[in-house]
PDB file of C-alpha atoms in Angstrom:
ATOM      1  CA  MET A   1     -28.956  87.629 -50.447  1.00 48.00           C
ATOM      2  CA  THR A   2     -28.251  90.541 -52.809  1.00 52.00           C
ATOM      3  CA  ALA A   3     -25.075  91.239 -50.858  1.00 64.00           C
ATOM      4  CA  LEU A   4     -23.992  87.597 -51.105  1.00 81.00           C
ATOM      5  CA  LEU A   5     -24.428  87.253 -54.871  1.00 90.00           C
ATOM      6  CA  THR A   6     -23.280  89.806 -57.439  1.00 93.00           C
ATOM      7  CA  ALA A   7     -23.229  90.053 -61.212  1.00 95.00           C
ATOM      8  CA  ALA A   8     -19.757  88.488 -61.178  1.00 95.00           C
ATOM      9  CA  ASP A   9     -21.308  85.236 -59.946  1.00 95.00           C
ATOM     10  CA  PHE A  10     -23.160  84.992 -63.268  1.00 96.00           C
ATOM     11  CA  ALA A  11     -20.061  84.913 -65.479  1.00 96.00           C
ATOM     12  CA  PRO A  12     -19.691  84.812 -68.429  1.00 96.00           C
ATOM     13  CA  HIS A  13     -22.874  86.924 -68.499  1.00 97.00           C
ATOM     14  CA  GLU A  14     -21.935  89.384 -65.760  1.00 96.00           C
ATOM     15  CA  THR A  15     -22.699  92.465 -67.893  1.00 96.00           C
ATOM     16  CA  LEU A  16     -26.214  91.215 -68.612  1.00 97.00           C
ATOM     17  CA  ALA A  17     -26.622  90.144 -64.990  1.00 96.00           C
ATOM     18  CA  ALA A  18     -25.686  93.617 -63.756  1.00 96.00           C
ATOM     19  CA  ARG A  19     -28.632  95.021 -65.716  1.00 96.00           C
ATOM     20  CA  LEU A  20     -31.158  92.325 -64.880  1.00 96.00           C
ATOM     21  CA  LEU A  21     -30.418  91.269 -61.280  1.00 94.00           C
ATOM     22  CA  PRO A  22     -32.213  94.318 -59.813  1.00 93.00           C
ATOM     23  CA  HIS A  23     -35.394  92.937 -61.423  1.00 93.00           C
ATOM     24  CA  ALA A  24     -34.735  89.225 -60.863  1.00 91.00           C
ATOM     25  CA  THR A  25     -36.702  88.509 -57.695  1.00 89.00           C
ATOM     26  CA  ASP A  26     -39.915  89.755 -56.173  1.00 79.00           C
ATOM     27  CA  GLY A  27     -41.036  88.953 -52.627  1.00 75.00           C
ATOM     28  CA  ASP A  28     -39.449  87.019 -49.760  1.00 79.00           C
ATOM     29  CA  ASP A  29     -39.806  83.397 -50.912  1.00 81.00           C
ATOM     30  CA  GLY A  30     -36.505  81.697 -50.063  1.00 83.00           C
ATOM     31  CA  SER A  31     -37.206  78.904 -52.542  1.00 83.00           C
ATOM     32  CA  HIS A  32     -37.348  81.432 -55.406  1.00 85.00           C
ATOM     33  CA  ASP A  33     -34.622  83.834 -54.322  1.00 91.00           C
ATOM     34  CA  LEU A  34     -31.323  84.843 -55.956  1.00 94.00           C
ATOM     35  CA  ALA A  35     -29.708  81.628 -54.735  1.00 94.00           C
ATOM     36  CA  HIS A  36     -32.353  79.672 -56.681  1.00 94.00           C
ATOM     37  CA  ILE A  37     -31.720  81.808 -59.768  1.00 96.00           C
ATOM     38  CA  HIS A  38     -27.977  81.203 -59.418  1.00 96.00           C
ATOM     39  CA  ARG A  39     -28.490  77.427 -59.174  1.00 97.00           C
ATOM     40  CA  VAL A  40     -30.758  77.480 -62.219  1.00 97.00           C
ATOM     41  CA  PHE A  41     -28.127  79.555 -64.044  1.00 98.00           C
ATOM     42  CA  ARG A  42     -25.447  76.960 -63.317  1.00 97.00           C
ATOM     43  CA  ASN A  43     -27.797  74.158 -64.366  1.00 98.00           C
ATOM     44  CA  ALA A  44     -28.518  76.038 -67.594  1.00 98.00           C
ATOM     45  CA  LEU A  45     -24.796  76.391 -68.350  1.00 97.00           C
ATOM     46  CA  LYS A  46     -24.335  72.628 -67.936  1.00 97.00           C
ATOM     47  CA  ILE A  47     -27.252  71.897 -70.225  1.00 98.00           C
ATOM     48  CA  LYS A  48     -26.191  74.448 -72.831  1.00 98.00           C
ATOM     49  CA  ALA A  49     -22.710  72.899 -72.931  1.00 97.00           C
ATOM     50  CA  GLY A  50     -24.322  69.724 -74.222  1.00 97.00           C
ATOM     51  CA  GLU A  51     -27.123  71.215 -76.312  1.00 97.00           C
ATOM     52  CA  GLY A  52     -25.943  74.542 -77.812  1.00 96.00           C
ATOM     53  CA  GLY A  53     -28.404  77.392 -78.335  1.00 96.00           C
ATOM     54  CA  ASP A  54     -28.395  81.161 -77.898  1.00 97.00           C
ATOM     55  CA  ALA A  55     -26.453  81.972 -74.735  1.00 97.00           C
ATOM     56  CA  GLU A  56     -27.783  85.514 -74.250  1.00 97.00           C
ATOM     57  CA  ILE A  57     -31.447  84.555 -74.622  1.00 98.00           C
ATOM     58  CA  LEU A  58     -30.993  81.652 -72.210  1.00 98.00           C
ATOM     59  CA  ALA A  59     -29.167  83.802 -69.648  1.00 98.00           C
ATOM     60  CA  ALA A  60     -31.795  86.555 -69.788  1.00 98.00           C
ATOM     61  CA  ALA A  61     -34.593  84.000 -69.416  1.00 97.00           C
ATOM     62  CA  VAL A  62     -32.894  82.455 -66.397  1.00 98.00           C
ATOM     63  CA  LEU A  63     -32.286  85.808 -64.734  1.00 97.00           C
ATOM     64  CA  LEU A  64     -35.903  86.946 -65.162  1.00 96.00           C
ATOM     65  CA  HIS A  65     -37.872  83.685 -64.955  1.00 95.00           C
ATOM     66  CA  ASP A  66     -39.063  84.407 -61.389  1.00 92.00           C
ATOM     67  CA  CYS A  67     -39.302  88.199 -61.608  1.00 90.00           C
ATOM     68  CA  VAL A  68     -42.944  88.022 -60.438  1.00 89.00           C
ATOM     69  CA  ALA A  69     -43.603  86.169 -57.174  1.00 80.00           C
ATOM     70  CA  VAL A  70     -46.827  84.201 -56.662  1.00 78.00           C
ATOM     71  CA  GLU A  71     -47.154  81.969 -53.601  1.00 71.00           C
ATOM     72  CA  LYS A  72     -47.701  78.242 -54.195  1.00 69.00           C
ATOM     73  CA  SER A  73     -50.994  78.449 -52.316  1.00 65.00           C
ATOM     74  CA  SER A  74     -52.299  81.374 -54.400  1.00 67.00           C
ATOM     75  CA  PRO A  75     -55.147  80.818 -56.892  1.00 67.00           C
ATOM     76  CA  LEU A  76     -53.025  82.861 -59.323  1.00 66.00           C
ATOM     77  CA  ARG A  77     -50.142  80.370 -59.185  1.00 68.00           C
ATOM     78  CA  SER A  78     -50.784  79.039 -62.696  1.00 72.00           C
ATOM     79  CA  GLN A  79     -50.454  82.623 -63.998  1.00 81.00           C
ATOM     80  CA  ALA A  80     -47.040  83.287 -62.447  1.00 85.00           C
ATOM     81  CA  SER A  81     -44.971  82.507 -65.543  1.00 89.00           C
ATOM     82  CA  ARG A  82     -47.263  84.589 -67.781  1.00 92.00           C
ATOM     83  CA  LEU A  83     -46.953  87.553 -65.427  1.00 91.00           C
ATOM     84  CA  ALA A  84     -43.164  87.107 -65.295  1.00 93.00           C
ATOM     85  CA  ALA A  85     -42.954  86.880 -69.092  1.00 95.00           C
ATOM     86  CA  GLU A  86     -44.918  90.124 -69.448  1.00 95.00           C
ATOM     87  CA  LYS A  87     -42.743  91.931 -66.906  1.00 95.00           C
ATOM     88  CA  ALA A  88     -39.537  90.579 -68.489  1.00 96.00           C
ATOM     89  CA  SER A  89     -40.700  91.768 -71.914  1.00 97.00           C
ATOM     90  CA  GLY A  90     -41.083  95.297 -70.591  1.00 96.00           C
ATOM     91  CA  ILE A  91     -37.671  95.225 -68.926  1.00 96.00           C
ATOM     92  CA  LEU A  92     -35.845  93.984 -72.029  1.00 97.00           C
ATOM     93  CA  ALA A  93     -37.710  96.320 -74.361  1.00 97.00           C
ATOM     94  CA  GLY A  94     -36.660  99.167 -72.087  1.00 96.00           C
ATOM     95  CA  LEU A  95     -33.050  98.080 -72.547  1.00 96.00           C
ATOM     96  CA  GLY A  96     -33.447  98.295 -76.327  1.00 96.00           C
ATOM     97  CA  TRP A  97     -33.650  94.591 -77.127  1.00 98.00           C
ATOM     98  CA  PRO A  98     -35.085  93.745 -80.578  1.00 97.00           C
ATOM     99  CA  LYS A  99     -38.685  92.526 -80.535  1.00 97.00           C
ATOM    100  CA  GLU A 100     -37.881  88.994 -81.739  1.00 97.00           C
ATOM    101  CA  ARG A 101     -35.301  88.462 -78.996  1.00 98.00           C
ATOM    102  CA  VAL A 102     -37.653  89.841 -76.357  1.00 97.00           C
ATOM    103  CA  GLU A 103     -40.289  87.391 -77.585  1.00 97.00           C
ATOM    104  CA  ALA A 104     -37.810  84.506 -77.434  1.00 98.00           C
ATOM    105  CA  VAL A 105     -37.016  85.272 -73.788  1.00 98.00           C
ATOM    106  CA  ALA A 106     -40.693  85.739 -72.963  1.00 97.00           C
ATOM    107  CA  HIS A 107     -41.592  82.377 -74.515  1.00 97.00           C
ATOM    108  CA  ALA A 108     -38.933  80.617 -72.446  1.00 97.00           C
ATOM    109  CA  ILE A 109     -40.202  82.243 -69.250  1.00 96.00           C
ATOM    110  CA  LEU A 110     -43.845  81.563 -70.085  1.00 95.00           C
ATOM    111  CA  THR A 111     -43.261  77.847 -70.677  1.00 95.00           C
ATOM    112  CA  HIS A 112     -40.796  77.065 -67.888  1.00 93.00           C
ATOM    113  CA  SER A 113     -43.428  76.614 -65.200  1.00 87.00           C
ATOM    114  CA  PHE A 114     -44.882  73.210 -64.286  1.00 79.00           C
ATOM    115  CA  SER A 115     -48.176  74.775 -63.228  1.00 76.00           C
ATOM    116  CA  ALA A 116     -48.549  76.725 -66.498  1.00 77.00           C
ATOM    117  CA  ASN A 117     -48.508  73.428 -68.457  1.00 81.00           C
ATOM    118  CA  ILE A 118     -47.425  75.041 -71.755  1.00 88.00           C
ATOM    119  CA  GLN A 119     -45.079  73.153 -74.065  1.00 92.00           C
ATOM    120  CA  PRO A 120     -41.737  74.887 -74.794  1.00 95.00           C
ATOM    121  CA  GLU A 121     -41.062  75.215 -78.511  1.00 95.00           C
ATOM    122  CA  THR A 122     -37.523  76.631 -78.717  1.00 97.00           C
ATOM    123  CA  LEU A 123     -34.263  75.118 -77.563  1.00 98.00           C
ATOM    124  CA  GLU A 124     -33.695  77.939 -75.076  1.00 98.00           C
ATOM    125  CA  ALA A 125     -37.174  77.424 -73.598  1.00 97.00           C
ATOM    126  CA  LYS A 126     -36.537  73.702 -73.250  1.00 97.00           C
ATOM    127  CA  MET A 127     -33.202  74.331 -71.552  1.00 98.00           C
ATOM    128  CA  LEU A 128     -34.694  76.831 -69.086  1.00 97.00           C
ATOM    129  CA  GLN A 129     -37.492  74.427 -68.182  1.00 97.00           C
ATOM    130  CA  ASP A 130     -34.976  71.627 -67.597  1.00 97.00           C
ATOM    131  CA  ALA A 131     -32.623  73.862 -65.594  1.00 97.00           C
ATOM    132  CA  ASP A 132     -35.454  75.077 -63.366  1.00 96.00           C
ATOM    133  CA  ARG A 133     -36.871  71.587 -62.799  1.00 95.00           C
ATOM    134  CA  LEU A 134     -33.464  70.248 -61.833  1.00 97.00           C
ATOM    135  CA  ASP A 135     -33.662  72.576 -58.831  1.00 96.00           C
ATOM    136  CA  ALA A 136     -36.941  70.915 -57.783  1.00 95.00           C
ATOM    137  CA  ILE A 137     -35.465  67.421 -57.477  1.00 95.00           C
ATOM    138  CA  GLY A 138     -32.436  65.992 -55.711  1.00 94.00           C
ATOM    139  CA  MET A 139     -31.421  67.175 -52.261  1.00 96.00           C
ATOM    140  CA  VAL A 140     -32.058  70.838 -53.036  1.00 96.00           C
ATOM    141  CA  GLY A 141     -35.524  69.836 -54.170  1.00 95.00           C
ATOM    142  CA  VAL A 142     -36.107  68.094 -50.842  1.00 97.00           C
ATOM    143  CA  ALA A 143     -35.034  71.214 -48.938  1.00 96.00           C
ATOM    144  CA  ARG A 144     -37.229  73.462 -51.069  1.00 95.00           C
ATOM    145  CA  CYS A 145     -40.214  71.141 -50.647  1.00 95.00           C
ATOM    146  CA  PHE A 146     -40.089  71.326 -46.858  1.00 96.00           C
ATOM    147  CA  TYR A 147     -39.342  75.051 -46.892  1.00 94.00           C
ATOM    148  CA  ILE A 148     -42.458  75.720 -48.972  1.00 93.00           C
ATOM    149  CA  ALA A 149     -44.510  73.369 -46.794  1.00 94.00           C
ATOM    150  CA  GLY A 150     -43.471  75.431 -43.778  1.00 93.00           C
ATOM    151  CA  ARG A 151     -44.539  78.666 -45.497  1.00 91.00           C
ATOM    152  CA  MET A 152     -47.906  77.094 -46.265  1.00 90.00           C
ATOM    153  CA  GLY A 153     -48.342  75.710 -42.754  1.00 94.00           C
ATOM    154  CA  SER A 154     -48.418  72.084 -43.953  1.00 95.00           C
ATOM    155  CA  GLY A 155     -47.639  69.076 -41.766  1.00 96.00           C
ATOM    156  CA  LEU A 156     -44.738  66.752 -42.546  1.00 97.00           C
ATOM    157  CA  TYR A 157     -46.900  63.689 -43.228  1.00 97.00           C
ATOM    158  CA  HIS A 158     -50.232  62.033 -42.421  1.00 97.00           C
ATOM    159  CA  PRO A 159     -49.441  60.069 -39.226  1.00 96.00           C
ATOM    160  CA  GLY A 160     -52.120  57.439 -39.825  1.00 95.00           C
ATOM    161  CA  ASP A 161     -51.379  56.813 -43.513  1.00 96.00           C
ATOM    162  CA  PRO A 162     -48.061  58.435 -44.522  1.00 95.00           C
ATOM    163  CA  GLY A 163     -47.898  56.558 -47.820  1.00 94.00           C
ATOM    164  CA  ALA A 164     -51.444  57.584 -48.869  1.00 95.00           C
ATOM    165  CA  GLU A 165     -52.448  53.959 -49.331  1.00 95.00           C
ATOM    166  CA  ASN A 166     -56.059  54.520 -48.271  1.00 96.00           C
ATOM    167  CA  ARG A 167     -56.556  58.233 -48.919  1.00 97.00           C
ATOM    168  CA  PRO A 168     -56.063  60.727 -51.739  1.00 97.00           C
ATOM    169  CA  LEU A 169     -52.723  62.537 -51.925  1.00 97.00           C
ATOM    170  CA  ASP A 170     -52.921  65.970 -50.305  1.00 96.00           C
ATOM    171  CA  ASP A 171     -49.694  67.924 -50.732  1.00 94.00           C
ATOM    172  CA  ARG A 172     -51.250  71.134 -49.413  1.00 93.00           C
ATOM    173  CA  SER A 173     -51.704  69.456 -46.031  1.00 96.00           C
ATOM    174  CA  PHE A 174     -48.704  67.088 -45.945  1.00 97.00           C
ATOM    175  CA  ALA A 175     -45.233  67.864 -47.324  1.00 96.00           C
ATOM    176  CA  ILE A 176     -44.278  64.255 -48.027  1.00 97.00           C
ATOM    177  CA  ASP A 177     -47.318  63.857 -50.301  1.00 97.00           C
ATOM    178  CA  HIS A 178     -45.645  66.304 -52.697  1.00 96.00           C
ATOM    179  CA  PHE A 179     -43.127  63.606 -53.619  1.00 97.00           C
ATOM    180  CA  PRO A 180     -45.552  61.195 -55.327  1.00 96.00           C
ATOM    181  CA  ALA A 181     -47.904  64.020 -56.333  1.00 95.00           C
ATOM    182  CA  LYS A 182     -45.256  65.937 -58.305  1.00 94.00           C
ATOM    183  CA  LEU A 183     -41.545  65.619 -57.547  1.00 95.00           C
ATOM    184  CA  LEU A 184     -41.148  61.955 -58.495  1.00 96.00           C
ATOM    185  CA  LYS A 185     -42.862  62.640 -61.827  1.00 95.00           C
ATOM    186  CA  LEU A 186     -40.621  65.491 -62.933  1.00 94.00           C
ATOM    187  CA  SER A 187     -37.713  63.437 -64.292  1.00 94.00           C
ATOM    188  CA  ASP A 188     -39.970  61.898 -66.951  1.00 94.00           C
ATOM    189  CA  GLY A 189     -40.705  65.256 -68.541  1.00 92.00           C
ATOM    190  CA  PHE A 190     -37.256  66.665 -69.283  1.00 96.00           C
ATOM    191  CA  GLN A 191     -36.883  68.237 -72.709  1.00 96.00           C
ATOM    192  CA  THR A 192     -33.186  67.806 -73.548  1.00 98.00           C
ATOM    193  CA  GLU A 193     -30.869  64.815 -73.537  1.00 97.00           C
ATOM    194  CA  THR A 194     -28.391  66.565 -71.250  1.00 98.00           C
ATOM    195  CA  GLY A 195     -31.182  67.572 -68.892  1.00 97.00           C
ATOM    196  CA  ARG A 196     -32.538  64.015 -68.775  1.00 97.00           C
ATOM    197  CA  LYS A 197     -29.153  62.637 -67.735  1.00 97.00           C
ATOM    198  CA  LEU A 198     -28.777  65.182 -64.938  1.00 97.00           C
ATOM    199  CA  ALA A 199     -32.378  64.599 -63.859  1.00 97.00           C
ATOM    200  CA  GLN A 200     -31.911  60.861 -63.522  1.00 97.00           C
ATOM    201  CA  GLU A 201     -29.109  61.341 -61.005  1.00 96.00           C
ATOM    202  CA  ARG A 202     -31.212  63.700 -58.904  1.00 96.00           C
ATOM    203  CA  HIS A 203     -34.305  61.504 -59.192  1.00 97.00           C
ATOM    204  CA  GLU A 204     -32.354  58.641 -57.656  1.00 97.00           C
ATOM    205  CA  ARG A 205     -31.351  60.872 -54.726  1.00 96.00           C
ATOM    206  CA  LEU A 206     -34.984  61.924 -54.307  1.00 95.00           C
ATOM    207  CA  THR A 207     -36.138  58.299 -54.252  1.00 96.00           C
ATOM    208  CA  LEU A 208     -33.454  57.376 -51.714  1.00 97.00           C
ATOM    209  CA  PHE A 209     -34.483  60.238 -49.435  1.00 97.00           C
ATOM    210  CA  LEU A 210     -38.130  59.174 -49.520  1.00 96.00           C
ATOM    211  CA  THR A 211     -37.202  55.581 -48.725  1.00 96.00           C
ATOM    212  CA  LEU A 212     -35.084  56.623 -45.744  1.00 97.00           C
ATOM    213  CA  PHE A 213     -37.711  59.099 -44.524  1.00 96.00           C
ATOM    214  CA  ARG A 214     -40.444  56.469 -44.570  1.00 94.00           C
ATOM    215  CA  ASP A 215     -38.156  54.040 -42.777  1.00 95.00           C
ATOM    216  CA  GLU A 216     -37.822  56.483 -39.866  1.00 96.00           C
ATOM    217  CA  ILE A 217     -41.525  57.106 -39.418  1.00 93.00           C
TER     218      ILE A 217
END
Protein backbone atom coordinates (compact mmCIF):
# COMPACT_ATOMS: atom_id res chain seq x y z
CA MET A 1 0.00 0.00 0.00
CA THR A 2 2.91 2.38 0.66
CA ALA A 3 3.88 2.07 -2.99
CA LEU A 4 0.32 2.85 -4.11
CA LEU A 5 -0.13 6.01 -2.03
CA THR A 6 2.45 8.77 -1.69
CA ALA A 7 2.63 12.15 0.00
CA ALA A 8 1.33 13.73 -3.21
CA ASP A 9 -2.01 11.98 -2.63
CA PHE A 10 -2.45 14.10 0.50
CA ALA A 11 -2.34 17.48 -1.24
CA PRO A 12 -2.47 20.27 -0.24
CA HIS A 13 -0.60 18.85 2.77
CA GLU A 14 1.98 16.80 0.87
CA THR A 15 4.95 18.30 2.75
CA LEU A 16 3.44 17.36 6.10
CA ALA A 17 2.41 13.97 4.74
CA ALA A 18 5.96 13.24 3.60
CA ARG A 19 7.11 13.61 7.21
CA LEU A 20 4.25 11.76 8.87
CA LEU A 21 3.32 8.91 6.50
CA PRO A 22 6.26 6.74 7.65
CA HIS A 23 4.62 6.75 11.10
CA ALA A 24 0.98 6.61 9.99
CA THR A 25 0.18 2.91 10.24
CA ASP A 26 1.21 0.07 12.49
CA GLY A 27 0.40 -3.59 11.81
CA ASP A 28 -1.36 -5.38 8.95
CA ASP A 29 -5.02 -4.46 9.53
CA GLY A 30 -6.46 -3.68 6.09
CA SER A 31 -9.34 -1.75 7.63
CA HIS A 32 -6.88 0.69 9.25
CA ASP A 33 -4.27 0.93 6.51
CA LEU A 34 -3.05 3.87 4.40
CA ALA A 35 -6.12 3.57 2.18
CA HIS A 36 -8.30 4.13 5.27
CA ILE A 37 -6.18 7.13 6.27
CA HIS A 38 -6.50 8.54 2.75
CA ARG A 39 -10.30 8.15 2.81
CA VAL A 40 -10.47 9.83 6.22
CA PHE A 41 -8.24 12.61 4.86
CA ARG A 42 -10.62 13.23 1.97
CA ASN A 43 -13.61 13.14 4.32
CA ALA A 44 -11.85 15.66 6.57
CA LEU A 45 -11.24 18.02 3.64
CA LYS A 46 -14.95 17.92 2.76
CA ILE A 47 -15.93 18.64 6.34
CA LYS A 48 -13.36 21.40 6.77
CA ALA A 49 -14.65 23.10 3.62
CA GLY A 50 -17.96 23.57 5.40
CA GLU A 51 -16.72 24.13 8.95
CA GLY A 52 -13.34 25.95 8.83
CA GLY A 53 -10.69 25.24 11.46
CA ASP A 54 -6.92 24.80 11.53
CA ALA A 55 -5.91 22.85 8.43
CA GLU A 56 -2.47 21.76 9.65
CA ILE A 57 -3.70 20.43 12.99
CA LEU A 58 -6.51 18.54 11.28
CA ALA A 59 -4.19 17.06 8.65
CA ALA A 60 -1.64 15.94 11.25
CA ALA A 61 -4.38 14.38 13.37
CA VAL A 62 -5.74 12.49 10.38
CA LEU A 63 -2.32 11.23 9.33
CA LEU A 64 -1.46 9.94 12.82
CA HIS A 65 -4.85 8.92 14.23
CA ASP A 66 -4.15 5.19 13.71
CA CYS A 67 -0.39 5.21 14.30
CA VAL A 68 -0.81 2.51 16.99
CA ALA A 69 -2.65 -0.66 15.95
CA VAL A 70 -4.84 -2.55 18.43
CA GLU A 71 -7.03 -5.39 17.17
CA LYS A 72 -10.80 -5.05 17.65
CA SER A 73 -10.80 -8.22 19.73
CA SER A 74 -8.01 -7.01 22.05
CA PRO A 75 -8.82 -6.08 25.67
CA LEU A 76 -6.68 -2.98 25.05
CA ARG A 77 -8.95 -1.75 22.24
CA SER A 78 -10.39 1.10 24.31
CA GLN A 79 -6.81 2.35 24.88
CA ALA A 80 -5.87 2.52 21.19
CA SER A 81 -6.56 6.23 20.71
CA ARG A 82 -4.69 7.14 23.91
CA LEU A 83 -1.67 5.14 22.78
CA ALA A 84 -1.83 6.75 19.33
CA ALA A 85 -2.12 10.23 20.86
CA GLU A 86 0.97 9.60 23.00
CA LYS A 87 2.98 8.30 20.04
CA ALA A 88 1.83 11.19 17.82
CA SER A 89 2.87 13.69 20.50
CA GLY A 90 6.39 12.28 20.50
CA ILE A 91 6.59 12.35 16.71
CA LEU A 92 5.43 15.96 16.41
CA ALA A 93 7.58 17.15 19.30
CA GLY A 94 10.54 15.56 17.54
CA LEU A 95 9.71 17.63 14.47
CA GLY A 96 9.83 20.81 16.55
CA TRP A 97 6.10 21.49 16.83
CA PRO A 98 5.09 23.92 19.61
CA LYS A 99 3.61 22.27 22.70
CA GLU A 100 0.13 23.76 22.27
CA ARG A 101 -0.16 22.51 18.69
CA VAL A 102 1.09 19.06 19.68
CA GLU A 103 -1.57 19.00 22.40
CA ALA A 104 -4.26 20.04 19.92
CA VAL A 105 -3.37 17.14 17.61
CA ALA A 106 -3.16 14.73 20.53
CA HIS A 107 -6.61 15.75 21.79
CA ALA A 108 -8.13 15.15 18.36
CA ILE A 109 -6.54 11.70 18.15
CA LEU A 110 -7.50 10.80 21.71
CA THR A 111 -11.17 11.65 21.19
CA HIS A 112 -11.72 10.31 17.67
CA SER A 113 -12.31 6.72 18.75
CA PHE A 114 -15.80 5.30 19.37
CA SER A 115 -14.46 2.83 21.93
CA ALA A 116 -12.60 5.54 23.89
CA ASN A 117 -15.92 7.36 24.51
CA ILE A 118 -14.30 10.76 25.17
CA GLN A 119 -16.05 13.92 24.00
CA PRO A 120 -14.09 16.06 21.49
CA GLU A 121 -13.78 19.67 22.61
CA THR A 122 -12.12 21.44 19.67
CA LEU A 123 -13.37 21.93 16.14
CA GLU A 124 -10.47 19.92 14.71
CA ALA A 125 -11.21 17.03 17.09
CA LYS A 126 -14.87 17.08 16.09
CA MET A 127 -13.96 17.07 12.40
CA LEU A 128 -11.53 14.16 12.79
CA GLN A 129 -14.12 12.12 14.68
CA ASP A 130 -16.71 12.79 11.98
CA ALA A 131 -14.28 12.04 9.14
CA ASP A 132 -13.23 8.75 10.73
CA ARG A 133 -16.80 7.66 11.47
CA LEU A 134 -17.87 8.37 7.91
CA ASP A 135 -15.51 5.57 6.89
CA ALA A 136 -17.39 3.17 9.20
CA ILE A 137 -20.76 3.63 7.49
CA GLY A 138 -21.93 3.46 3.90
CA MET A 139 -20.61 0.83 1.51
CA VAL A 140 -17.02 1.17 2.70
CA GLY A 141 -18.29 0.62 6.22
CA VAL A 142 -20.01 -2.58 5.09
CA ALA A 143 -16.78 -3.84 3.50
CA ARG A 144 -14.74 -2.98 6.58
CA CYS A 145 -17.27 -4.68 8.87
CA PHE A 146 -17.00 -7.99 7.05
CA TYR A 147 -13.23 -7.69 6.67
CA ILE A 148 -12.83 -7.26 10.43
CA ALA A 149 -15.29 -10.10 11.09
CA GLY A 150 -13.10 -12.34 8.94
CA ARG A 151 -9.98 -11.35 10.91
CA MET A 152 -11.81 -12.18 14.13
CA GLY A 153 -13.16 -15.48 12.82
CA SER A 154 -16.80 -14.39 13.17
CA GLY A 155 -19.70 -15.93 11.26
CA LEU A 156 -21.82 -13.87 8.87
CA TYR A 157 -25.05 -14.20 10.87
CA HIS A 158 -26.93 -16.41 13.34
CA PRO A 159 -28.77 -18.86 11.04
CA GLY A 160 -31.60 -19.50 13.50
CA ASP A 161 -32.24 -15.87 14.47
CA PRO A 162 -30.39 -13.49 12.11
CA GLY A 163 -32.32 -10.45 13.33
CA ALA A 164 -31.57 -11.15 17.03
CA GLU A 165 -35.27 -11.13 17.86
CA ASN A 166 -34.95 -13.73 20.62
CA ARG A 167 -31.30 -13.44 21.63
CA PRO A 168 -28.83 -10.75 22.66
CA LEU A 169 -26.78 -9.09 19.92
CA ASP A 170 -23.34 -10.68 19.61
CA ASP A 171 -21.17 -8.86 17.08
CA ARG A 172 -18.06 -10.80 18.10
CA SER A 173 -19.70 -13.99 16.84
CA PHE A 174 -21.84 -12.66 13.96
CA ALA A 175 -20.84 -9.86 11.57
CA ILE A 176 -24.38 -8.74 10.77
CA ASP A 177 -25.04 -8.10 14.48
CA HIS A 178 -22.52 -5.24 14.27
CA PHE A 179 -25.05 -3.23 12.25
CA PRO A 180 -27.66 -2.78 15.01
CA ALA A 181 -25.03 -3.00 17.76
CA LYS A 182 -22.97 -0.07 16.45
CA LEU A 183 -23.00 0.95 12.79
CA LEU A 184 -26.64 2.04 12.60
CA LYS A 185 -26.14 4.21 15.69
CA LEU A 186 -23.16 6.17 14.41
CA SER A 187 -25.02 8.74 12.30
CA ASP A 188 -26.77 10.10 15.40
CA GLY A 189 -23.50 11.13 17.02
CA PHE A 190 -21.86 13.33 14.40
CA GLN A 191 -20.33 16.53 15.75
CA THR A 192 -20.51 18.96 12.82
CA GLU A 193 -23.32 20.06 10.54
CA THR A 194 -21.35 19.12 7.43
CA GLY A 195 -20.51 15.74 8.90
CA ARG A 196 -24.15 15.08 9.79
CA LYS A 197 -25.26 15.72 6.21
CA LEU A 198 -22.64 13.35 4.79
CA ALA A 199 -23.46 10.76 7.45
CA GLN A 200 -27.15 10.74 6.61
CA GLU A 201 -26.42 9.77 3.01
CA ARG A 202 -24.18 6.90 4.10
CA HIS A 203 -26.60 5.78 6.81
CA GLU A 204 -29.29 5.35 4.17
CA ARG A 205 -26.94 3.16 2.11
CA LEU A 206 -26.14 1.12 5.22
CA THR A 207 -29.84 0.60 5.95
CA LEU A 208 -30.52 -0.42 2.35
CA PHE A 209 -27.70 -2.96 2.43
CA LEU A 210 -29.03 -4.53 5.63
CA THR A 211 -32.53 -4.75 4.18
CA LEU A 212 -31.28 -6.46 1.02
CA PHE A 213 -28.98 -8.78 2.97
CA ARG A 214 -31.80 -9.94 5.23
CA ASP A 215 -34.02 -10.46 2.20
CA GLU A 216 -31.51 -12.94 0.76
CA ILE A 217 -31.15 -15.03 3.89
